[in-house]
Short mmCIF file of C-alpha atoms in Angstrom, two decimals:
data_model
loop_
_atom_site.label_atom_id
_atom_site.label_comp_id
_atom_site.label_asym_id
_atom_site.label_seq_id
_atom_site.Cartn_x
_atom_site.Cartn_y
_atom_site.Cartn_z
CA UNK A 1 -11.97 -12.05 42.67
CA UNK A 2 -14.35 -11.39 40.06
CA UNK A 3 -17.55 -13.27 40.38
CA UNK A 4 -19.14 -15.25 37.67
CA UNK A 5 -23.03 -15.11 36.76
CA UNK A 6 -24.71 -18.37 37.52
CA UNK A 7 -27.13 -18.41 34.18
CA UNK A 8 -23.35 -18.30 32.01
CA UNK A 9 -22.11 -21.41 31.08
CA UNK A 10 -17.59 -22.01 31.27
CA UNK A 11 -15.83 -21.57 28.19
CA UNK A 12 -16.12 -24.59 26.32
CA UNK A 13 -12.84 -26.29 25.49
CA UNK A 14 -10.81 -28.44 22.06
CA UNK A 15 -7.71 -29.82 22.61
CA UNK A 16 -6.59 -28.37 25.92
CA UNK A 17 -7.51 -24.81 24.50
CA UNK A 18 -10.49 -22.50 25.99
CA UNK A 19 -12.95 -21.41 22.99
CA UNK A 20 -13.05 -17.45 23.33
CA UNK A 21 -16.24 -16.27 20.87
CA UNK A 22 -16.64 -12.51 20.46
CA UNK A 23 -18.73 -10.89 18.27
CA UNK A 24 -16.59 -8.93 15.51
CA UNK A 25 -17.98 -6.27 12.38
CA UNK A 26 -21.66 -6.70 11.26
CA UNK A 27 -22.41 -9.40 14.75
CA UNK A 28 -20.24 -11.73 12.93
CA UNK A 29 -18.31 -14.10 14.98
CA UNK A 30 -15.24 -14.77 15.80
CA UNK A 31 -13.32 -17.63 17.82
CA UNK A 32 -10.22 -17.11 19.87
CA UNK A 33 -8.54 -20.31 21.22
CA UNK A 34 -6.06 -19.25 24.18
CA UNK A 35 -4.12 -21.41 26.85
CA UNK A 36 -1.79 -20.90 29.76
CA UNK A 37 1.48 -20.27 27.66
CA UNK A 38 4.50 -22.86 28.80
CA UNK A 39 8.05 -21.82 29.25
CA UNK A 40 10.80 -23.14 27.28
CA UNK A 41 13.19 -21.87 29.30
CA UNK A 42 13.67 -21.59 33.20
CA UNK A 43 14.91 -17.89 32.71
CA UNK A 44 11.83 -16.94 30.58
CA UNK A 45 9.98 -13.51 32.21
CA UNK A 46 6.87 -13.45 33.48
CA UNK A 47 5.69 -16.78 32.05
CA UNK A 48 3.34 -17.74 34.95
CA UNK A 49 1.39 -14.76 34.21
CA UNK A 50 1.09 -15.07 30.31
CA UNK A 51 -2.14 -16.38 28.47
CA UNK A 52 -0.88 -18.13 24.52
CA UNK A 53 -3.90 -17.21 22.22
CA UNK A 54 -4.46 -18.32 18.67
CA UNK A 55 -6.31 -16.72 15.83
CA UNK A 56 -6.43 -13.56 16.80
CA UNK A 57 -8.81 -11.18 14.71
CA UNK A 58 -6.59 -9.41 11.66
CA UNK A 59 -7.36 -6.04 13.78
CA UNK A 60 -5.70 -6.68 16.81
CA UNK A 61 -4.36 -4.12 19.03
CA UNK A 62 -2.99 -3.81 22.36
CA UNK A 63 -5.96 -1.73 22.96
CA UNK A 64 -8.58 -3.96 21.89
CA UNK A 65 -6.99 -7.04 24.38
CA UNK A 66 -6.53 -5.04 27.17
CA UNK A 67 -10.44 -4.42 26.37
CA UNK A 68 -11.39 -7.96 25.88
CA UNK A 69 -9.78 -9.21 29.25
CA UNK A 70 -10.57 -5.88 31.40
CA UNK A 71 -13.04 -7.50 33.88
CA UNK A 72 -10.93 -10.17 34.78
CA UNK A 73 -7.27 -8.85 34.66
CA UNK A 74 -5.04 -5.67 33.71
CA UNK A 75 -2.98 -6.70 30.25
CA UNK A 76 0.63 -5.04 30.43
CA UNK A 77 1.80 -6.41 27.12
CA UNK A 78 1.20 -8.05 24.15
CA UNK A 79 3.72 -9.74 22.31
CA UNK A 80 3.13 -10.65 18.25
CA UNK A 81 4.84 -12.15 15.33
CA UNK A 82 7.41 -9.52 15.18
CA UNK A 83 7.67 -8.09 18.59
CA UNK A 84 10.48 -8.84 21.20
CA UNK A 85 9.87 -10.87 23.88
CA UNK A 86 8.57 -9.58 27.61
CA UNK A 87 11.22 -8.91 30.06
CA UNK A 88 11.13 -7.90 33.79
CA UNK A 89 12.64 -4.42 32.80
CA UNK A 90 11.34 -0.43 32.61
CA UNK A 91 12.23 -1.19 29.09
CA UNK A 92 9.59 -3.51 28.08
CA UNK A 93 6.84 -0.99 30.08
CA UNK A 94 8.55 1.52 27.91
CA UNK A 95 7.65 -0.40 24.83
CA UNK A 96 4.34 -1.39 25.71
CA UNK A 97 3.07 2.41 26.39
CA UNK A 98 5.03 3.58 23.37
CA UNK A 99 2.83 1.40 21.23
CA UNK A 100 -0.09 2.39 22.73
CA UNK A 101 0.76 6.04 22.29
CA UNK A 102 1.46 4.97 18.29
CA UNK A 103 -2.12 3.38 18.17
CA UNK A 104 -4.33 6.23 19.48
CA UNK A 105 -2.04 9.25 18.03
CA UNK A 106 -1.08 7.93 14.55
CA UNK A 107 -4.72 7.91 12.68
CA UNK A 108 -4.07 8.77 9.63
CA UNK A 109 -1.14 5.90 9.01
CA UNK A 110 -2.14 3.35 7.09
CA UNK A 111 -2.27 0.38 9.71
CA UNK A 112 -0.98 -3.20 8.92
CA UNK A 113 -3.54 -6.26 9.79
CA UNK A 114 -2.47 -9.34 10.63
CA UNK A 115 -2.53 -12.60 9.20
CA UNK A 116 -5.64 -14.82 9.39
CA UNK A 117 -4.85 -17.17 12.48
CA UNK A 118 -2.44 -14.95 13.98
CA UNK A 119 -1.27 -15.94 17.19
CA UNK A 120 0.12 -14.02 20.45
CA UNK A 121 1.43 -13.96 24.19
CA UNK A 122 -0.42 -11.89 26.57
CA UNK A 123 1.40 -10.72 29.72
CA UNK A 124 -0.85 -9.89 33.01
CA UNK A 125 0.09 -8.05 35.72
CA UNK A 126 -0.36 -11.36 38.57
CA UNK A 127 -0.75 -14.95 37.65
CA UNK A 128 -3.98 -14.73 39.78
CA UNK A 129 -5.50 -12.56 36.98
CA UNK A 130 -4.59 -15.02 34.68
CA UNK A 131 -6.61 -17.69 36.36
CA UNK A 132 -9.59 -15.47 36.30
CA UNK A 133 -9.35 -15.18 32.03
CA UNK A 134 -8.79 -18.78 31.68
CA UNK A 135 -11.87 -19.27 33.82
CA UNK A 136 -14.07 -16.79 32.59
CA UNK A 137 -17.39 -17.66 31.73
CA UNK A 138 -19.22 -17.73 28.17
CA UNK A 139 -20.91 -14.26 26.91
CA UNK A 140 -23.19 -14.50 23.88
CA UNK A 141 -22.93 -11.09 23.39
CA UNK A 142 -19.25 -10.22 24.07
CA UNK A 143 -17.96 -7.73 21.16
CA UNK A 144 -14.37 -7.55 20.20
CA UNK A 145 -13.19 -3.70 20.22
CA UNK A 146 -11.38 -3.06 16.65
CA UNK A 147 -8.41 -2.01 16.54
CA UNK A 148 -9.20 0.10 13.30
CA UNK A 149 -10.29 3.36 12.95
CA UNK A 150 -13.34 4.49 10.87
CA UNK A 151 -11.08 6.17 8.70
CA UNK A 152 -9.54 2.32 7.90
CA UNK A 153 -12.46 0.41 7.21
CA UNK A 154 -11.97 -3.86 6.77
CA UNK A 155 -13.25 -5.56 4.06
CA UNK A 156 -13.73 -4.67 0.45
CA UNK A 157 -14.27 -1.10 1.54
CA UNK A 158 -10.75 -1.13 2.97
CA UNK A 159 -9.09 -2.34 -0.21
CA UNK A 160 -11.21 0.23 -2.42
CA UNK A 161 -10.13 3.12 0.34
CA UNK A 162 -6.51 2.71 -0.57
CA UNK A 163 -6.83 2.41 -3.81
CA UNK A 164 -8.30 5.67 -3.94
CA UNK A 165 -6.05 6.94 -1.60
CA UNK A 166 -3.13 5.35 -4.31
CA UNK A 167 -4.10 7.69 -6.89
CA UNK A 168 -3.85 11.88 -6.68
CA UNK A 169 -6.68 13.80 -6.44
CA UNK A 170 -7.89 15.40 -9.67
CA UNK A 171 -8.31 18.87 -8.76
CA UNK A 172 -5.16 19.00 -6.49
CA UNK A 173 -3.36 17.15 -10.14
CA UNK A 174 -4.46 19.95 -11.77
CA UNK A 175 -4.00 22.45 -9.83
CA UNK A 176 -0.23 21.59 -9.67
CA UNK A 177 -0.41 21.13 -13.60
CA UNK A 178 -1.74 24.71 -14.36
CA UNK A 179 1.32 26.13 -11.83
CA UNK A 180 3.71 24.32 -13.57
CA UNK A 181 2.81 25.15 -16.98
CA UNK A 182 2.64 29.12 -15.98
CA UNK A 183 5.99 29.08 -14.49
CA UNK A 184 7.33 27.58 -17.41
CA UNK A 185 5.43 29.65 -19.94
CA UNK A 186 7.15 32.68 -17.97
CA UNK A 187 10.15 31.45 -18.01
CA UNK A 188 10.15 30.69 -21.99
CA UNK A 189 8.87 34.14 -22.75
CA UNK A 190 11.95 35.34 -20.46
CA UNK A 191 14.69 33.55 -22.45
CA UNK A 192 13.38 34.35 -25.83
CA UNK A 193 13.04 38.50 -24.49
CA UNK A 194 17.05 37.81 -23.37
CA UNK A 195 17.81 36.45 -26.86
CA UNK A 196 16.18 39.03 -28.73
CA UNK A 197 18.25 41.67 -26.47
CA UNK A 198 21.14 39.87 -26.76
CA UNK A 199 21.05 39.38 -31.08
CA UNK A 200 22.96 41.69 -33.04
CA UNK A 201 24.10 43.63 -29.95
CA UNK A 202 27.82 44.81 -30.26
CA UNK A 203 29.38 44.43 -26.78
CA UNK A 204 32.32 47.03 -24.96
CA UNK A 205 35.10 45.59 -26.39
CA UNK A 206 32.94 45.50 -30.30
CA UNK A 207 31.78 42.26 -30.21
CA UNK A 208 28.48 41.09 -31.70
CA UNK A 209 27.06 38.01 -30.16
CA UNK A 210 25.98 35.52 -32.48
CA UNK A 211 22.56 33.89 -31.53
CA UNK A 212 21.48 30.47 -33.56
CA UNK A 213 17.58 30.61 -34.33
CA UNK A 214 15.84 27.37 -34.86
CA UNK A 215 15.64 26.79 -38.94
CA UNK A 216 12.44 26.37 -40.40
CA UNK A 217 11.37 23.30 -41.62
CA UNK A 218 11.50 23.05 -45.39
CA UNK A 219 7.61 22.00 -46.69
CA UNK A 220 7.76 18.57 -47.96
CA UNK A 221 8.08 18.01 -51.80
CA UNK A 222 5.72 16.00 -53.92
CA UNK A 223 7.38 13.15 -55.17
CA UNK A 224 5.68 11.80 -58.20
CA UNK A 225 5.82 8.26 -58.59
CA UNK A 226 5.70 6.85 -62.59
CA UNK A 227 3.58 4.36 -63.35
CA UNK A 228 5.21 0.70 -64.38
CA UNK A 229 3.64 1.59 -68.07
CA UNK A 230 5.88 4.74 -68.58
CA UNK A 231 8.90 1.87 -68.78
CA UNK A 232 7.96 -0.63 -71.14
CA UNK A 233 11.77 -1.68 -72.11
CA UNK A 234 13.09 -1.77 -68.84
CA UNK A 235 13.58 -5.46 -68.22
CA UNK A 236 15.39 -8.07 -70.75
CA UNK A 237 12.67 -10.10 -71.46
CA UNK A 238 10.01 -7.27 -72.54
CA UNK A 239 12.97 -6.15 -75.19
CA UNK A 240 12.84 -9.52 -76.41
CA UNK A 241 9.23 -9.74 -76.65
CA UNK A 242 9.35 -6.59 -78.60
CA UNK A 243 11.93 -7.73 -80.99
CA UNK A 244 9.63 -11.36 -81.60
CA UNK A 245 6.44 -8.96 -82.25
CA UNK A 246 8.50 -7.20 -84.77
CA UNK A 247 9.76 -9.96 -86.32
CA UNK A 248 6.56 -11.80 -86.48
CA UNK A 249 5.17 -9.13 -88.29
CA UNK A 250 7.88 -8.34 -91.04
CA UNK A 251 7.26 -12.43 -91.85
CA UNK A 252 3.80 -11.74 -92.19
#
């Protein structure tokens, strides 16, 4: 059994649940609630040996538990939203170091965080270890182990990261954008060079092969536009007008 220092106080407790604080980023911290977990089912696996915590941090691994509870007990598997049940088989063990493996060899994958509040089921190895966590005393100083890499910050930092990592790198862009355009310059000056050859060239049997060229654009025209002036009897009424202004002036 793992003995407790006297100067630590027990884990203080709301509502049936033991208050877990760790210490998580820049000595910012964090509460975990956690319980004994209770069966719904006679035929459940391993349920006398499995701790129900509540708000888990966002970064939560199977690494980072089985970090937070190693002085008191040895964590074979950790169950969240998502993942199947425990069962008494090779296959669950099979599971639980396969996702390990995933979480310490795949760096560079963009890792998913969990919801704020998150909860879980933690399997030990004995229910005797179990009754260690749940009495283990309170550490001021206890950090939580994150789950994420360096290379996957938290934060604002995290959400600027992949944004940059959203948009291609300007020199690789380019790069790709020069290549393109050479191959396809080359390949224009190619198929004009096999049109030329192929214009006005009689074939074996006497054939000349007709090859369309692209016309070239007649040069716009200038289209003069007369001014309303230049039509002075044009409409009805100005013919009439005329006609009064001649009368009018014969009467004079």
């Amino acid at each position: 059994m793992v003995q407790h220092a006297n100067d630590n106080p027990p884990l203080q407790e709301f509502y049936g649940f033991k208050i877990l604080p760790v210490l998580v980023g820049d000595n910012c911290r964090h509460y975990i609630y956690m319980r004994k977990h209770e069966a719904r089912s006679e035929h459940e696996a391993g349920a006398d040996r499995t701790l129900f915590v509540a708000n888990l941090p966002v970064d939560t691994t199977l690494e980072s538990v089985q970090d937070l509870f190693k002085p008191y007990g040895e964590v074979i598997y950790l169950q969240l939203p998502g993942d199947p049940p425990y069962q008494e088989t090779s296959t669950s063990r099979r599971a639980n170091k396969r996702k390990t493996r995933e979480e310490k060899t795949v760096k560079q994958a963009w890792k998913h965080l969990l919801h704020t509040g998150t909860i879980g089921h933690v399997v030990f190895k004995t229910a005797n270890q179990l009754e260690q966590v749940l009495q283990m005393p309170m550490e001021e100083d206890k950090r939580w182990k994150s789950g994420i890499s360096a290379e996957q910050p938290l934060g604002y930092k995290r959400y600027l990261l992949r944004y940059m990592k959203s948009r291609p790198n300007p020199e690789k862009l380019q790069q790709e954008v020069d290549t393109f355009m050479k191959k396809f310059k080359a390949h224009e000056y190619e198929r004009e060079r096999a049109e030329k050859e192929k214009k006005d060239k009689m074939d074996e049997d006497g054939f000349v092969t007709v090859v369309r060229t692209k016309r070239l654009q007649a040069e716009p025209q200038q289209v003069v536009v007369k001014q309303a002036s230049q039509y002075s009897d044009f409409y009805r009424f100005q013919m009439r007008e005329k006609k009064h202004n001649g009368t009018a002036m014969n009467g004079r």
